[in-house]
CSV table of C-alpha atoms in Angstrom, one decimal:
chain,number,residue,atom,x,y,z
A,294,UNK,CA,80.4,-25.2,42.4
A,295,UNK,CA,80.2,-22.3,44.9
A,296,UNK,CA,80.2,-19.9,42.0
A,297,UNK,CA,77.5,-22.0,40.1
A,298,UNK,CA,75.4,-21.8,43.0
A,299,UNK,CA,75.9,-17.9,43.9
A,300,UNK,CA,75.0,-17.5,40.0
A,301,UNK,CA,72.0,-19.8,41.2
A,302,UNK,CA,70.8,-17.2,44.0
A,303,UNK,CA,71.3,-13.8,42.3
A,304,UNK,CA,68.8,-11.7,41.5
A,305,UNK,CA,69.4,-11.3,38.1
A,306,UNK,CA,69.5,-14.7,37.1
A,307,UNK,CA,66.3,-14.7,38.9
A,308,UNK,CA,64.8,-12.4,37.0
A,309,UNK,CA,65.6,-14.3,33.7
A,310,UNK,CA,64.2,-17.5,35.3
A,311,UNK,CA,61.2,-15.7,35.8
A,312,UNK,CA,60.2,-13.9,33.0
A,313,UNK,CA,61.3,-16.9,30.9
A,314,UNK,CA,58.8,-18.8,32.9
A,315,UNK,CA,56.1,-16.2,32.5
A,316,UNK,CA,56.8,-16.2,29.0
A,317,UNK,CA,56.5,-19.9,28.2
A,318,UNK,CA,53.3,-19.8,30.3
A,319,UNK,CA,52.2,-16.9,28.2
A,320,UNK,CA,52.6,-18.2,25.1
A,321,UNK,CA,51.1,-21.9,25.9
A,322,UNK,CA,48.1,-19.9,27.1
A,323,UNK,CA,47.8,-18.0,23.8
A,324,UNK,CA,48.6,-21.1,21.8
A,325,UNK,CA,45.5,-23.1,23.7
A,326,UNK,CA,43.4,-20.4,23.0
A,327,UNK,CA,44.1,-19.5,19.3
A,328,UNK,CA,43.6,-23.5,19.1
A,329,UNK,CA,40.3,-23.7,20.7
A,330,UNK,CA,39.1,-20.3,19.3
A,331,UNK,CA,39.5,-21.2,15.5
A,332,UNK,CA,38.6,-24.7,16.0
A,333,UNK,CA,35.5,-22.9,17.7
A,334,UNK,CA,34.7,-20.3,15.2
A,335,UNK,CA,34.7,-23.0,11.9
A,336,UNK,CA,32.6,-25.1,13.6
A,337,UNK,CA,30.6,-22.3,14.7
A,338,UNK,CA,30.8,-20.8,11.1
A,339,UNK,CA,29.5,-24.3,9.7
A,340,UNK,CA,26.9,-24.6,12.5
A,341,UNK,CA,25.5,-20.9,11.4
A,342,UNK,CA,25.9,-21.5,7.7
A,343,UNK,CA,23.5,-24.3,8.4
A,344,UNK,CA,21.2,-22.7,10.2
A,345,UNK,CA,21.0,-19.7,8.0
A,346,UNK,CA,20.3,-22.4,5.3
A,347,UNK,CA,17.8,-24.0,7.0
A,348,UNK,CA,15.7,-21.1,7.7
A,349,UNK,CA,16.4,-19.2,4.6
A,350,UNK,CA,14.9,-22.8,2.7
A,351,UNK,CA,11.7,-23.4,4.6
A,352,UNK,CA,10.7,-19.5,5.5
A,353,UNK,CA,8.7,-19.3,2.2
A,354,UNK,CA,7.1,-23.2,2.8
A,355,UNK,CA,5.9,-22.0,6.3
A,356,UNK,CA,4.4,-18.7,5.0
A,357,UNK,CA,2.4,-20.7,2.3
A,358,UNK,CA,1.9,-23.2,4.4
A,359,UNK,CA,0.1,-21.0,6.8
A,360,UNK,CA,-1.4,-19.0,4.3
A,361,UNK,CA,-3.3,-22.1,3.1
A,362,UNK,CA,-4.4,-23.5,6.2
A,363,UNK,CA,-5.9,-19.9,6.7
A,364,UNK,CA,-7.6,-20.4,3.3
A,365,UNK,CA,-9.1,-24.0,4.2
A,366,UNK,CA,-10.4,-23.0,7.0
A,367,UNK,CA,-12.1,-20.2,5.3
A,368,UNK,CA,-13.7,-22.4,2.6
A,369,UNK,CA,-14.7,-24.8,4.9
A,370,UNK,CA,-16.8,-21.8,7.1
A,371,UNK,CA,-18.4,-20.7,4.0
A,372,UNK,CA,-19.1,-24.2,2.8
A,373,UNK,CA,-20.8,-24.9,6.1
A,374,UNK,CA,-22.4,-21.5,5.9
A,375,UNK,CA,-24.1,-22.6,2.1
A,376,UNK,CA,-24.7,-25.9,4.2
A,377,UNK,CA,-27.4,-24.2,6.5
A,378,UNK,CA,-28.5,-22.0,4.0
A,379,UNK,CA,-30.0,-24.8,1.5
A,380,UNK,CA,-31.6,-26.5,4.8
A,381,UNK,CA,-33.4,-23.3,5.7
A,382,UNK,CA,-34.5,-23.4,1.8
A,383,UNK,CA,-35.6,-26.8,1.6
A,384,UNK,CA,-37.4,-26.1,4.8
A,385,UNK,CA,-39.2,-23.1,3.5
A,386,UNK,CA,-39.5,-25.2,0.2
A,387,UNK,CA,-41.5,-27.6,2.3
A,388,UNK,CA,-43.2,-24.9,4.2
A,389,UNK,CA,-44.6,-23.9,0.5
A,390,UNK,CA,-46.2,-27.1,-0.5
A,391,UNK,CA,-48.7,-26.5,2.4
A,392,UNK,CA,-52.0,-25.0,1.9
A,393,UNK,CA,-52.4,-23.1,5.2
A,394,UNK,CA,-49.2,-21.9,4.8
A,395,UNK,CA,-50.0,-19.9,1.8
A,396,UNK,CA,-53.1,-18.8,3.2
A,397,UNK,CA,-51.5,-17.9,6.1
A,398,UNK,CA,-48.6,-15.9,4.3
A,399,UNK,CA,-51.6,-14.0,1.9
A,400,UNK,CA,-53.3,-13.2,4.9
A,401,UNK,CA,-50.1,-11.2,6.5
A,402,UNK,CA,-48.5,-9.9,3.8
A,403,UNK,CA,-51.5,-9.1,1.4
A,404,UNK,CA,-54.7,-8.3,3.4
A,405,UNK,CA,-56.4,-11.1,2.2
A,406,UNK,CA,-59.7,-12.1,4.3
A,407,UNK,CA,-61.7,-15.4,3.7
A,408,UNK,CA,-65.5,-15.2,2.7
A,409,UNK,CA,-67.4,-14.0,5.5
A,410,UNK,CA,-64.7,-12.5,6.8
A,411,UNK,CA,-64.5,-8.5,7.4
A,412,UNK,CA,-61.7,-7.1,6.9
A,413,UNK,CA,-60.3,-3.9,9.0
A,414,UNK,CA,-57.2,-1.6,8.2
A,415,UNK,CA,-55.8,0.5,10.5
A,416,UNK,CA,-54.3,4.0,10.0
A,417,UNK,CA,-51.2,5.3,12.2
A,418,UNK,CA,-51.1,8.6,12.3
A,419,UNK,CA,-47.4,9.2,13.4
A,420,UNK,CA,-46.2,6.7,10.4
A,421,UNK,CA,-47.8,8.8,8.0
A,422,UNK,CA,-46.2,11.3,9.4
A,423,UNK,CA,-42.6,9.5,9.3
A,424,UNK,CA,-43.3,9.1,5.9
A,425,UNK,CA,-44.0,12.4,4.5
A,426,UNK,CA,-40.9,13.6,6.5
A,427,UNK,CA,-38.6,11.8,4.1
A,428,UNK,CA,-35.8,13.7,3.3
A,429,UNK,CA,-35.2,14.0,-0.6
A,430,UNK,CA,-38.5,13.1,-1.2
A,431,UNK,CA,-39.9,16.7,-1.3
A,432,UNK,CA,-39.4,18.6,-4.4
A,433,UNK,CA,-38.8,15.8,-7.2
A,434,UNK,CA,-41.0,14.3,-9.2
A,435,UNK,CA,-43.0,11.9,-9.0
A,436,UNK,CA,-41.5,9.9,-11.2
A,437,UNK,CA,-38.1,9.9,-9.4
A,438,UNK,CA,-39.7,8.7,-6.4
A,439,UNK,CA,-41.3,5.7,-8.1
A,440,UNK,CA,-38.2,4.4,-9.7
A,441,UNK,CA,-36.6,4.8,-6.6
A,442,UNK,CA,-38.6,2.8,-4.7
A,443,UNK,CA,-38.3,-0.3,-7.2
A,444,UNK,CA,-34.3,-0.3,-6.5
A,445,UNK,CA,-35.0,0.3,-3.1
A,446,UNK,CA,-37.2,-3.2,-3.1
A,447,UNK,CA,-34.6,-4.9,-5.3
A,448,UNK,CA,-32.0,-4.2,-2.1
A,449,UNK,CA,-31.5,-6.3,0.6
């Protein structure tokens, strides 16, 4: 037993002990981790394959989803815009059916005056001069001019 245990002690047998050791802890280590690591990475793989899916299927909903919401809302401004636009014209519609109305608007816009009345026009100098200093009006006939103003009065 004395030589067993002097082959126990020496450093050689040590050594062996010790990298044999080392070696099985080494390769449980790598085992664990090339366990965890594909169990990891198919899972992961699945997970990502998933998720790819998942975006890749409601991407182009989302867009036209958005899209449309942006289009109701538009229609819905422009409906309410056609909304106020036929109350200011039944308003001025109403405004029409009254007498003094009219005679008011002839009054303004045409120069009317009621009998008895005396009528006075007043010329401004400086918008006759404005006027004459037209550019393109110089040089062209008369004509031209005319025709011109009558798309002119067609234009907003």
């Amino acid at each position: 037993m004395a030589g067993k245990d002097r082959d126990r002690f020496s450093t050689a047998t040590r050594l062996r002990l010790l990298g044999e050791q080392t070696a099985a802890r080494v390769y449980r280590s790598q085992n664990r981790r090339q366990a965890r690591r594909s169990r990891l990475t198919g899972r992961a793989a699945f997970l990502a394959l998933i998720v790819c899916s998942l975006v890749v299927a409601l991407a182009y909903p989302m867009r036209q989803y958005v899209s449309q919401r942006d289009q109701i809302a538009e229609q819905e401004r422009l409906s309410q815009e056609a909304r106020e636009r036929t109350e200011e014209l039944r308003d001025e519609k109403a405004r029409l059916k009254d007498d003094a109305y009219i005679r008011r608007l002839a009054r303004q816009h045409l120069h009317y005056v009621l009998p008895g009345e005396t009528g006075y026009t007043v010329a401004d100098p400086d918008a006759a001069e404005v006027r004459r200093g037209e550019p393109g009006a110089t040089g062209r006939p008369w004509h031209s001019n005319l025709w011109d103003g009558v798309d002119s009065a067609d234009r907003e």
